Amino acid sequence: MTYQHLTTGEHASASYAPAPRVVGIAGGVGGAKLAHGLQTILPPGALSVVVNTADDFKLWSLYISPDLDTVMYTLAGLANRVQGWGLEDETWHASDMLRRYGQDVWFRLGDLDIATHVLRTHLLQQGSTISQVTAELAHSLEVPSHILPMCNEQISTMVQTPDGLLDFQEYFVHRHHSDRVLGVSFRTQGTPRITNEVSRALHKATAIVFCPSNPIVSIGPILRVSGIKEAISASGAPKVAVSPIVGGTALKGPAADMLKTLGHEVSPVGVARQYQGIIDGMVIDREDEHLAPRIRELGMEVEVTNTIMKSDDDRALLASSVLVFCNRLTQQRRNES
Amino acid sequence: MTYQHLTTGEHASASYAPAPRVVGIAGGVGGAKLAHGLQTILPPGALSVVVNTADDFKLWSLYISPDLDTVMYTLAGLANRVQGWGLEDETWHASDMLRRYGQDVWFRLGDLDIATHVLRTHLLQQGSTISQVTAELAHSLEVPSHILPMCNEQISTMVQTPDGLLDFQEYFVHRHHSDRVLGVSFRTQGTPRITNEVSRALHKATAIVFCPSNPIVSIGPILRVSGIKEAISASGAPKVAVSPIVGGTALKGPAADMLKTLGHEVSPVGVARQYQGIIDGMVIDREDEHLAPRIRELGMEVEVTNTIMKSDDDRALLASSVLVFCNRLTQQRRNES
């Protein structure tokens, strides 16, 4: 495939360039798709994905980490292609039985998926950190990338609505993100701080990619973890973000509504403003090409390409565009100095 | 059906007799079958089953109670008819996924079954007792009988083998009860004592039935719970046991091997000796009729009938024989006094 030759070729021919070490910063479905594209075109082990855990919650005392699961299943090639989350060929017998026990099954646990929750909960109860557990599970599923939870402490996203303050999953899944969002806040336990794994990955990064995830509730919590923004800032690697907003709407989830009700512009410009001072460039969809000048006014470079990922090829092609853009930024910086 | 008319008729015509309140003392599969037969012929709510919990164990931090599950599924009409344990129409996707995570799945968790373990574990973690959890689960499954765990504290059956001391499920399931049993012991946490529910059931009992379960590792632990033997002894109800040994072998499980290696006779006589001083009568299979005189020598009455339960009718017919036997013992006692 063209994109593979392109990227591999670039790395191979540029003998002065270090081996690529890409860090993705990601939430759930959209982030996982781009991460999968990056994994496809990079050598094994070259990708680390820092994943949001502020949506994590407990259900029937099982520790559920929706974004870690989505990223892991996607990078393992096991994700359900139609819905984006959950597993392919999933069945729902355990949920049926819970319903038979009179339980309100508002978050459906697939039979394959529940094994992940049971094992993760068990390992956490035995004293492992979420970083250790994630590494162990991903290793078993032969994921060739490093999946790095943003921290080992607990940050919980809370959504302020006209009906009061809701846990994120309560707002997102149980109430189908239909409430008006008046504000987003974060409840922390302990002092969430950068892990050794995230610190090392960012330190060695040759490119840092903010995946097309919700900037407020997916990427936002990651940037609140003590030490992560500083480590990104200290990195000499180019930092680019892919807009999750295309043509004025979010491809998935409540990002558009959230930006709007929180007073932000629902466009790649609004997204770029969220990352101002942190990133060097934005990747936007062709549909939003006319907005490029306004993003450049914010002091960022812009790459225009197809950002909608329907197939595996779409994922890899977008990943390739992103890395070529990063290489261009690196080259520019070299030429300037 | 004949057995229903028989029993209902007896209770209805004997206007001086109290409403029947039968207490079954049971382990897993064999005990559950007779309990089901008793439930079939008794009015709703008239049966209480005191169930062994000394086989309970934790797997992936899930609290698993094999005998409670077997009794509950059987009395709910949901049990797998072929294997006796587990649920009808069960699937095994969660176990497959656990195996994919590199786990040694020696105790297969069905997808329906795992919902029971998850919910029970959750309710226990929230502070409910095993008695409360069991009542709640059984109520949801519309079980018309009372399923009573033998105690709320932990008693764990340990099996001494040439390879050392093993947890019961390790010996029974993981190693397929193939080790020679040198001894059986019980590890307790706290002081296991009779619950209010078991105490009340035994106090009001009009018949106490020791189901055809392993006398050493199923009924044995129940009798070790402080207050249970005393409450049985204090009851004026007839107490009878159905032999789990027929023709010198156990119908299921390691009862025969265990009795033998522990120096007991592998026959209804050996079983009767385990219960000497506790019960008034033994129900034995026609195949063992020749042993009746030796059991009578122990000071017990004997009822000879078909004890092998292959169908629902077999269960109900045996239950009916057991209750008729109990009524006869009650009548005899009245005539003697």
XYZ file of C-alpha atoms in Angstrom:
674
model
C 0.000 0.000 0.000
C 1.211 3.459 -0.935
C 1.129 4.971 2.532
C 3.306 2.222 3.938
C 6.007 2.655 1.317
C 5.851 6.383 1.775
C 6.388 6.454 5.500
C 8.670 3.484 5.909
C 10.681 4.803 3.009
C 11.016 8.206 4.582
C 12.308 6.790 7.831
C 14.631 4.383 6.036
C 16.133 6.934 3.695
C 16.541 9.659 6.286
C 19.517 7.997 7.920
C 20.126 10.985 10.173
C 16.589 10.823 11.570
C 16.063 8.930 14.820
C 13.811 5.873 14.816
C 10.258 7.185 14.951
C 8.686 7.270 18.371
C 5.209 8.638 18.108
C 3.013 9.522 21.069
C -0.723 9.702 20.487
C -2.943 11.482 23.006
C -6.364 9.898 22.820
C -9.855 9.399 24.179
C -12.180 6.731 22.822
C -13.438 5.835 19.364
C -11.972 8.628 17.169
C -8.674 8.584 19.000
C -8.464 4.811 18.776
C -9.000 4.871 15.018
C -6.134 7.268 14.361
C -3.953 5.366 16.828
C -4.720 2.231 14.831
C -3.703 4.020 11.623
C -0.440 5.129 13.233
C 0.226 1.594 14.482
C -0.346 0.252 10.965
C 2.318 2.439 9.352
C 4.891 2.450 12.167
C 7.343 -0.280 13.156
C 6.159 -2.434 16.092
C 6.699 -0.684 19.413
C 7.119 2.776 17.875
C 3.694 4.016 18.985
C 2.665 4.946 22.516
C -0.879 6.078 23.176
C -1.630 8.141 26.274
C -5.266 7.415 27.066
C -7.902 9.286 29.028
C -9.092 7.474 32.160
C -11.350 10.219 33.528
C -14.427 8.372 32.191
C -13.585 5.298 34.247
C -16.270 4.144 36.634
C -17.427 1.197 38.655
C -20.461 -0.858 37.815
C -21.411 -3.853 39.957
C -17.999 -3.219 41.550
C -16.265 -3.893 38.230
C -13.693 -1.278 37.223
C -14.628 -0.168 33.720
C -12.319 1.986 31.631
C -14.185 2.752 28.389
C -11.386 4.606 26.587
C -8.654 2.134 27.542
C -10.908 -0.680 26.329
C -11.715 1.031 23.041
C -8.063 1.786 22.350
C -6.936 -1.707 23.363
C -9.600 -3.563 21.401
C -8.959 -1.353 18.362
C -5.177 -1.778 18.461
C -5.629 -5.531 18.994
C -7.814 -5.695 15.894
C -10.738 -6.958 17.957
C -12.993 -3.902 18.011
C -16.492 -3.932 16.664
C -16.131 -2.127 13.313
C -19.705 -0.883 13.138
C -20.165 0.744 16.532
C -16.482 1.583 17.142
C -16.537 0.458 20.783
C -16.821 -3.030 22.202
C -15.726 -6.264 20.611
C -16.454 -7.969 17.330
C -18.778 -10.996 17.594
C -19.856 -9.891 21.043
C -22.761 -11.597 22.842
C -24.909 -10.270 25.689
C -25.896 -13.205 27.879
C -24.384 -11.863 31.102
C -26.316 -8.609 30.648
C -29.508 -10.578 30.020
C -28.948 -12.470 33.267
C -28.252 -9.251 35.193
C -31.560 -7.938 33.863
C -33.217 -11.146 35.035
C -31.852 -10.303 38.495
C -33.776 -7.032 38.282
C -30.715 -4.891 37.531
C -30.940 -1.711 35.464
C -28.498 -2.632 32.696
C -27.944 0.862 31.274
C -24.323 0.053 30.407
C -24.367 -3.189 28.469
C -21.564 -5.552 29.361
C -20.715 -7.935 26.545
C -19.684 -11.459 27.483
C -16.185 -11.036 26.000
C -15.904 -7.514 27.382
C -16.900 -8.562 30.905
C -13.819 -10.801 31.021
C -11.692 -7.667 30.582
C -13.489 -5.900 33.430
C -13.331 -8.915 35.733
C -9.626 -9.485 35.129
C -8.715 -5.778 35.360
C -10.693 -5.385 38.596
C -9.017 -8.483 40.014
C -5.502 -7.309 39.149
C -6.201 -3.826 40.569
C -7.525 -5.397 43.775
C -4.339 -7.418 43.978
C -2.383 -4.162 44.061
C -1.352 -3.553 40.443
C -1.618 -0.042 39.031
C -3.864 0.650 36.070
C -0.661 1.177 34.041
C 0.590 -2.306 34.931
C -2.780 -3.933 34.324
C -3.163 -2.213 30.958
C 0.294 -3.316 29.853
C -0.442 -6.901 30.893
C -3.812 -7.088 29.141
C -2.510 -5.435 25.966
C 0.486 -7.773 25.926
C -1.816 -10.807 26.133
C -3.792 -9.483 23.167
C -0.501 -9.002 21.278
C -0.959 -5.266 20.825
C 2.296 -4.041 19.221
C 1.960 -0.534 20.724
C 2.233 0.833 24.248
C -1.116 1.764 25.768
C -0.458 4.190 28.613
C -3.217 5.292 30.998
C -2.792 9.038 31.633
C -2.147 8.460 35.346
C -2.552 5.861 38.081
C -4.681 8.102 40.292
C -8.341 8.809 39.830
C -9.668 11.829 37.969
C -13.426 11.736 37.339
C -15.107 13.937 34.791
C -18.298 15.500 36.123
C -20.859 17.183 33.888
C -22.987 20.028 35.205
C -26.484 19.890 33.702
C -29.822 21.563 34.458
C -30.608 18.358 36.420
C -27.466 18.677 38.521
C -23.913 17.353 38.520
C -23.647 13.976 36.768
C -20.892 11.386 36.544
C -19.625 11.307 32.989
C -20.964 7.854 32.088
C -24.284 8.713 33.696
C -24.477 11.737 31.384
C -22.924 10.070 28.350
C -24.366 6.545 28.274
C -27.245 6.367 30.736
C -28.814 9.687 29.652
C -27.510 9.455 26.047
C -25.688 12.845 26.347
C -29.036 14.569 25.848
C -28.684 16.996 28.778
C -27.541 20.540 28.160
C -23.967 20.880 29.408
C -23.594 23.891 31.682
C -20.059 23.048 32.707
C -17.455 20.328 33.009
C -15.417 19.761 36.144
C -13.033 17.148 37.417
C -13.044 15.371 40.743
C -9.650 14.006 41.740
C -8.495 11.521 44.332
C -4.936 11.973 45.473
C -2.612 13.963 43.229
C -2.824 12.689 39.677
C 0.642 12.933 38.235
C 2.472 11.802 35.154
C 3.581 8.159 35.210
C 7.125 7.029 34.435
C 5.854 5.389 31.260
C 4.134 8.544 29.959
C 7.103 10.663 30.994
C 9.545 8.397 29.137
C 7.365 8.225 26.025
C 6.986 11.993 25.812
C 10.685 12.512 26.471
C 11.686 10.249 23.587
C 8.881 11.311 21.219
C 9.730 12.301 17.649
C 6.113 13.379 17.126
C 3.195 14.078 19.472
C -0.254 13.648 17.955
C -3.454 14.849 19.590
C -5.959 12.405 18.131
C -9.431 13.511 16.989
C -10.988 13.137 20.449
C -13.198 15.480 22.451
C -10.857 18.308 23.534
C -12.854 19.022 26.694
C -13.676 15.632 28.213
C -11.144 13.328 26.513
C -7.957 15.346 25.979
C -8.787 17.922 28.680
C -8.342 15.548 31.635
C -5.045 14.242 30.223
C -3.634 17.786 30.129
C -4.721 18.301 33.757
C -2.499 15.485 35.003
C 0.384 17.099 36.828
C 3.483 16.960 34.644
C 1.933 16.016 31.310
C 1.532 19.526 29.868
C 5.066 20.317 31.086
C 6.504 17.173 29.478
C 4.765 17.965 26.186
C 6.069 21.506 26.360
C 9.616 20.300 27.106
C 9.593 17.955 24.126
C 11.353 19.105 20.975
C 9.033 16.987 18.841
C 6.434 18.575 16.595
C 2.983 18.587 18.202
C -0.074 18.428 16.030
C -3.784 17.916 16.629
C -6.369 16.376 14.342
C -9.696 18.186 14.615
C -12.580 16.024 15.862
C -14.939 18.682 14.473
C -15.610 18.497 10.742
C -18.058 20.808 8.985
C -19.392 22.170 12.259
C -20.297 18.860 13.847
C -18.558 16.163 15.818
C -18.039 12.871 14.030
C -19.027 11.056 17.223
C -20.237 11.977 20.681
C -21.113 15.286 22.272
C -18.019 17.367 21.394
C -19.949 19.841 19.219
C -22.741 20.405 21.749
C -20.199 20.737 24.530
C -18.047 23.284 22.716
C -21.153 25.278 21.839
C -22.801 25.416 25.241
C -19.463 26.175 26.880
C -19.119 29.210 24.599
C -16.551 27.904 22.110
C -16.713 28.010 18.341
C -17.838 24.648 16.944
C -15.120 24.359 14.328
C -11.452 23.402 13.970
C -10.748 26.997 15.019
C -12.560 26.407 18.310
C -10.592 23.174 18.759
C -7.296 24.900 17.893
C -7.976 27.532 20.563
C -8.273 24.732 23.157
C -4.733 23.656 22.262
C -3.197 27.114 21.778
C 0.257 27.344 23.308
C 0.540 23.560 23.334
C 0.573 22.459 19.695
C 2.404 23.570 16.562
C -0.088 22.523 13.938
C -3.634 21.444 13.179
C -4.814 18.792 10.745
C -8.247 19.726 9.399
C -10.636 18.183 6.923
C -10.894 19.387 3.317
C -14.413 20.479 4.160
C -12.933 23.044 6.552
C -10.122 24.249 4.283
C -11.545 27.787 4.308
C -10.795 27.980 8.036
C -7.048 27.410 7.563
C -6.151 31.138 7.537
C -7.937 31.715 10.848
C -5.999 28.834 12.432
C -2.718 30.182 11.022
C -3.578 33.475 12.736
C -3.341 31.573 16.027
C 0.307 30.871 15.192
C -0.169 27.301 14.007
C 0.660 25.463 10.812
C -2.242 23.760 9.054
C -2.491 20.532 7.098
C -5.625 19.913 5.050
C -6.568 16.333 4.234
C -9.377 13.802 4.464
C -9.880 13.196 8.203
C -12.920 10.953 8.069
C -11.879 7.380 8.828
C -14.315 4.832 7.489
C -11.905 2.067 6.490
C -8.524 0.785 7.657
C -7.013 2.519 4.629
C -8.577 5.830 5.720
C -6.964 5.387 9.144
C -3.534 4.633 7.716
C -3.745 7.417 5.119
C -4.694 9.995 7.759
C -1.914 8.701 10.021
C 0.491 9.007 7.132
C -0.598 12.600 6.407
C -0.178 13.441 10.078
C 3.347 12.025 10.239
C 4.381 13.674 6.962
C 3.075 16.946 8.417
C 5.120 16.333 11.572
C 8.229 15.613 9.487
C 7.640 18.854 7.589
C 7.421 20.783 10.872
C 10.633 19.133 12.092
C 12.363 20.004 8.817
C 11.131 23.607 8.940
C 12.460 23.971 12.454
C 15.866 22.580 11.362
C 15.987 24.957 8.414
C 15.095 27.895 10.676
C 17.813 27.135 13.214
C -49.758 -36.824 39.281
C -50.101 -39.441 41.999
C -47.435 -38.087 44.321
C -49.027 -34.659 44.395
C -52.457 -35.976 45.296
C -50.929 -38.229 47.896
C -49.022 -35.570 49.770
C -51.459 -32.711 49.386
C -54.249 -35.068 50.358
C -52.458 -36.186 53.505
C -51.880 -32.652 54.677
C -55.402 -31.585 53.787
C -57.143 -34.499 55.500
C -54.971 -34.447 58.624
C -56.653 -31.324 60.006
C -54.710 -31.583 63.296
C -51.369 -31.504 61.454
C -49.573 -28.155 61.160
C -48.879 -26.712 57.709
C -45.820 -28.553 56.429
C -42.530 -26.753 56.934
C -39.758 -28.863 55.572
C -36.065 -28.117 56.031
C -33.657 -29.734 53.584
C -29.960 -29.903 54.448
C -28.049 -29.935 51.186
C -24.815 -29.695 49.249
C -24.738 -29.463 45.463
C -26.220 -31.547 42.664
C -27.802 -34.495 44.544
C -29.102 -32.271 47.314
C -30.501 -29.786 44.823
C -32.406 -32.517 42.985
C -34.202 -33.749 46.090
C -34.838 -30.161 47.192
C -36.431 -29.587 43.797
C -38.610 -32.658 44.301
C -39.681 -31.397 47.723
C -40.444 -27.953 46.287
C -42.596 -29.574 43.593
C -44.877 -31.364 46.037
C -45.031 -28.747 48.802
C -47.011 -25.500 48.897
C -44.949 -22.406 47.933
C -42.784 -21.193 50.806
C -43.027 -24.465 52.743
C -39.481 -25.572 51.905
C -36.285 -24.130 53.338
C -32.947 -25.488 52.165
C -29.883 -25.037 54.363
C -26.962 -25.073 51.952
C -23.267 -25.805 52.379
C -21.001 -22.817 51.716
C -17.696 -24.426 52.717
C -16.845 -24.967 49.027
C -17.086 -21.230 48.339
C -13.996 -19.636 46.892
C -12.751 -16.610 45.036
C -11.679 -16.652 41.426
C -10.544 -13.447 39.720
C -11.854 -11.796 42.911
C -15.362 -13.075 42.178
C -17.087 -14.776 45.087
C -18.247 -18.160 43.828
C -20.594 -20.351 45.818
C -21.007 -23.595 43.857
C -23.617 -25.252 46.073
C -25.751 -22.129 46.510
C -25.679 -21.689 42.739
C -26.609 -25.290 42.032
C -29.483 -25.212 44.512
C -30.699 -21.809 43.291
C -30.528 -22.638 39.593
C -32.214 -26.002 40.219
C -35.036 -24.548 42.315
C -35.479 -21.746 39.753
C -35.861 -24.356 37.013
C -32.814 -22.958 35.211
C -30.239 -25.665 35.880
C -28.539 -27.586 33.125
C -30.343 -30.923 33.180
C -27.487 -32.942 31.735
C -24.579 -31.915 33.958
C -26.669 -30.989 37.028
C -24.687 -27.806 37.748
C -24.605 -24.559 35.824
C -27.328 -23.096 33.671
C -29.346 -24.363 30.733
C -28.380 -22.793 27.374
C -25.110 -21.534 28.868
C -22.383 -20.033 26.669
C -18.669 -19.662 27.382
C -17.459 -16.473 25.723
C -16.179 -14.784 28.880
C -14.104 -17.878 29.685
C -12.736 -17.891 26.138
C -11.693 -14.259 26.558
C -10.061 -14.967 29.928
C -8.102 -17.729 28.219
C -7.101 -15.229 25.543
C -5.712 -13.090 28.380
C -3.488 -16.029 29.289
C -5.548 -17.090 32.287
C -5.738 -20.708 33.410
C -9.492 -21.228 33.184
C -9.754 -24.395 35.275
C -13.153 -23.368 36.602
C -15.268 -22.449 33.599
C -17.461 -19.428 34.143
C -20.506 -19.431 31.903
C -21.724 -16.107 30.572
C -25.056 -16.347 32.404
C -23.384 -17.755 35.493
C -20.789 -14.970 35.638
C -23.622 -12.456 36.103
C -24.530 -14.275 39.323
C -20.939 -14.100 40.575
C -20.519 -10.440 39.605
C -23.758 -9.379 41.274
C -23.198 -11.491 44.398
C -19.635 -10.181 44.774
C -20.890 -6.619 44.336
C -23.644 -6.958 46.932
C -21.247 -8.600 49.409
C -18.752 -5.755 48.869
C -21.539 -3.314 49.585
C -21.967 -4.916 52.986
C -24.770 -7.445 52.558
C -24.419 -10.872 54.148
C -24.407 -14.003 52.004
C -27.849 -14.786 53.496
C -29.236 -11.444 52.316
C -27.621 -11.726 48.889
C -28.922 -15.266 48.402
C -32.453 -14.240 49.362
C -32.325 -11.305 46.940
C -31.000 -13.358 44.008
C -33.434 -16.235 44.609
C -36.328 -13.779 44.888
C -35.402 -12.242 41.516
C -35.419 -15.712 39.961
C -38.839 -16.359 41.554
C -37.678 -19.352 43.577
C -40.684 -20.323 45.732
C -38.484 -21.805 48.489
C -36.114 -20.298 51.034
C -32.449 -20.883 50.212
C -30.450 -20.428 53.401
C -26.635 -20.402 53.417
C -25.463 -22.398 56.435
C -23.817 -19.314 57.977
C -22.606 -15.820 57.132
C -19.024 -16.486 58.205
C -16.422 -18.360 56.237
C -15.718 -22.053 56.664
C -13.398 -23.510 54.017
C -13.094 -27.208 53.401
C -9.482 -28.318 53.022
C -8.488 -31.698 51.646
C -5.284 -33.395 52.778
C -3.700 -35.317 49.909
C -0.309 -36.928 49.244
C 0.516 -33.647 47.439
C -0.365 -31.552 50.474
C -3.342 -29.603 51.768
C -5.631 -28.399 48.964
C -8.526 -25.968 48.839
C -11.675 -27.936 48.127
C -12.269 -26.560 44.600
C -8.598 -27.062 43.783
C -8.998 -30.724 44.734
C -12.502 -31.171 43.325
C -12.518 -29.221 40.051
C -8.952 -28.300 39.177
C -7.525 -31.750 39.960
C -10.759 -33.635 39.138
C -10.915 -35.202 42.658
C -8.281 -37.695 41.522
C -5.985 -37.290 44.573
C -6.174 -39.781 47.391
C -7.893 -38.127 50.346
C -5.876 -38.543 53.530
C -8.073 -36.256 55.573
C -10.581 -33.441 55.490
C -10.316 -30.369 57.659
C -12.039 -27.029 57.920
C -10.499 -23.593 58.097
C -12.767 -21.037 59.686
C -12.733 -17.256 59.830
C -14.475 -15.771 62.829
C -16.985 -17.945 64.656
C -19.395 -19.502 62.164
C -22.750 -19.625 63.898
C -26.331 -20.375 62.997
C -28.168 -17.520 61.281
C -31.568 -16.245 62.381
C -33.085 -17.631 59.196
C -31.705 -21.158 59.713
C -32.611 -21.051 63.395
C -36.195 -20.049 62.629
C -36.564 -22.639 59.871
C -35.311 -25.467 62.085
C -37.449 -24.296 65.011
C -40.630 -24.402 62.907
C -39.743 -27.531 60.919
C -42.260 -30.351 60.649
C -39.628 -32.491 58.902
C -35.851 -32.247 58.533
C -34.400 -33.975 55.487
C -30.691 -34.633 54.982
C -30.491 -34.663 51.203
C -28.328 -37.197 49.315
C -25.181 -35.073 49.527
C -21.640 -35.966 50.539
C -21.851 -36.486 54.329
C -18.236 -35.441 54.854
C -17.693 -32.343 52.716
C -21.272 -31.164 52.042
C -23.335 -31.983 55.145
C -20.298 -32.181 57.454
C -19.509 -28.440 57.363
C -23.168 -27.542 57.947
C -23.195 -29.599 61.141
C -20.026 -27.838 62.304
C -21.695 -24.424 62.309
C -22.206 -23.483 65.924
C -25.862 -23.934 66.861
C -27.054 -25.986 63.896
C -26.623 -29.449 65.402
C -28.201 -28.157 68.623
C -31.171 -26.664 66.748
C -31.703 -29.925 64.857
C -31.500 -31.848 68.120
C -33.972 -29.482 69.799
C -36.496 -29.887 67.003
C -39.374 -32.280 67.589
C -39.631 -32.928 63.837
C -38.660 -36.297 62.367
C -35.156 -36.225 60.898
C -34.303 -38.458 58.001
C -31.380 -38.778 55.613
C -31.358 -40.026 52.038
C -28.238 -42.051 51.318
C -26.001 -40.596 48.598
C -24.359 -44.016 48.346
C -26.201 -46.608 46.270
C -24.826 -50.071 45.608
C -21.429 -49.178 47.039
C -20.768 -46.116 44.891
C -21.631 -42.439 44.970
C -24.084 -41.244 42.346
C -21.919 -38.164 41.842
C -18.643 -36.817 43.139
C -16.029 -38.275 45.449
C -18.219 -39.373 48.396
C -17.431 -43.077 47.971
C -13.662 -42.577 47.669
C -13.691 -40.200 50.594
C -15.615 -42.515 52.893
C -13.317 -45.376 51.950
C -9.962 -43.678 52.417
C -11.173 -42.118 55.663
C -11.916 -45.620 56.962
C -15.699 -45.650 56.664
C -17.893 -48.307 55.075
C -18.930 -47.275 51.563
C -22.625 -48.049 51.979
C -25.792 -46.557 53.453
C -24.605 -48.103 56.728
C -21.433 -46.000 56.568
C -23.549 -42.929 55.821
C -25.978 -43.722 58.640
C -23.059 -43.923 61.070
C -22.070 -40.363 60.092
C -25.507 -39.206 61.191
C -25.917 -41.420 64.251
C -27.425 -39.538 67.183
C -28.733 -36.865 64.823
C -31.319 -38.545 62.607
C -34.252 -40.878 63.220
C -34.365 -42.659 59.894
C -32.579 -43.472 56.660
C -33.997 -43.645 53.157
C -32.054 -46.181 51.090
C -32.291 -47.499 47.576
C -33.985 -50.791 46.746
C -30.557 -52.024 45.649
C -29.397 -51.717 49.268
C -32.503 -53.254 50.874
C -30.414 -56.065 52.373
C -28.590 -53.466 54.495
C -31.791 -52.310 56.247
C -31.358 -54.602 59.296
C -27.834 -53.274 59.925
C -29.125 -49.678 59.843
C -31.982 -50.590 62.201
C -29.342 -51.936 64.591
C -28.037 -48.355 64.801
C -31.437 -47.372 66.240
C -32.861 -45.876 63.044
C -35.976 -46.535 61.041
C -35.448 -47.409 57.379
C -37.447 -46.595 54.251
C -36.584 -48.484 51.072
C -37.461 -46.859 47.749
C -36.026 -45.792 44.410
C -33.530 -43.016 45.231
C -32.053 -42.460 41.779
C -33.404 -39.210 40.348
C -33.214 -39.103 36.580
C -36.396 -37.168 35.825
C -38.520 -34.524 37.543
C -40.973 -37.296 38.377
C -38.180 -39.277 40.071
C -37.367 -36.215 42.179
C -40.968 -35.656 43.219
C -41.593 -39.343 43.883
C -38.524 -39.621 46.110
C -39.539 -36.401 47.890
C -42.978 -37.857 48.408
C -41.575 -41.111 49.833
C -39.356 -39.073 52.158
C -42.260 -37.005 53.463
C -44.535 -40.026 53.872
C -41.706 -41.666 55.843
C -41.450 -38.515 58.000
C -45.191 -38.529 58.600
C -44.992 -42.170 59.619
C -42.236 -41.347 62.122
C -44.320 -38.475 63.522
C -47.330 -40.761 63.828
C -45.274 -43.497 65.507
C -43.974 -41.030 68.050
C -47.512 -39.808 68.780
C -48.728 -43.360 69.244
C -45.831 -44.119 71.571
C -46.481 -41.125 73.809
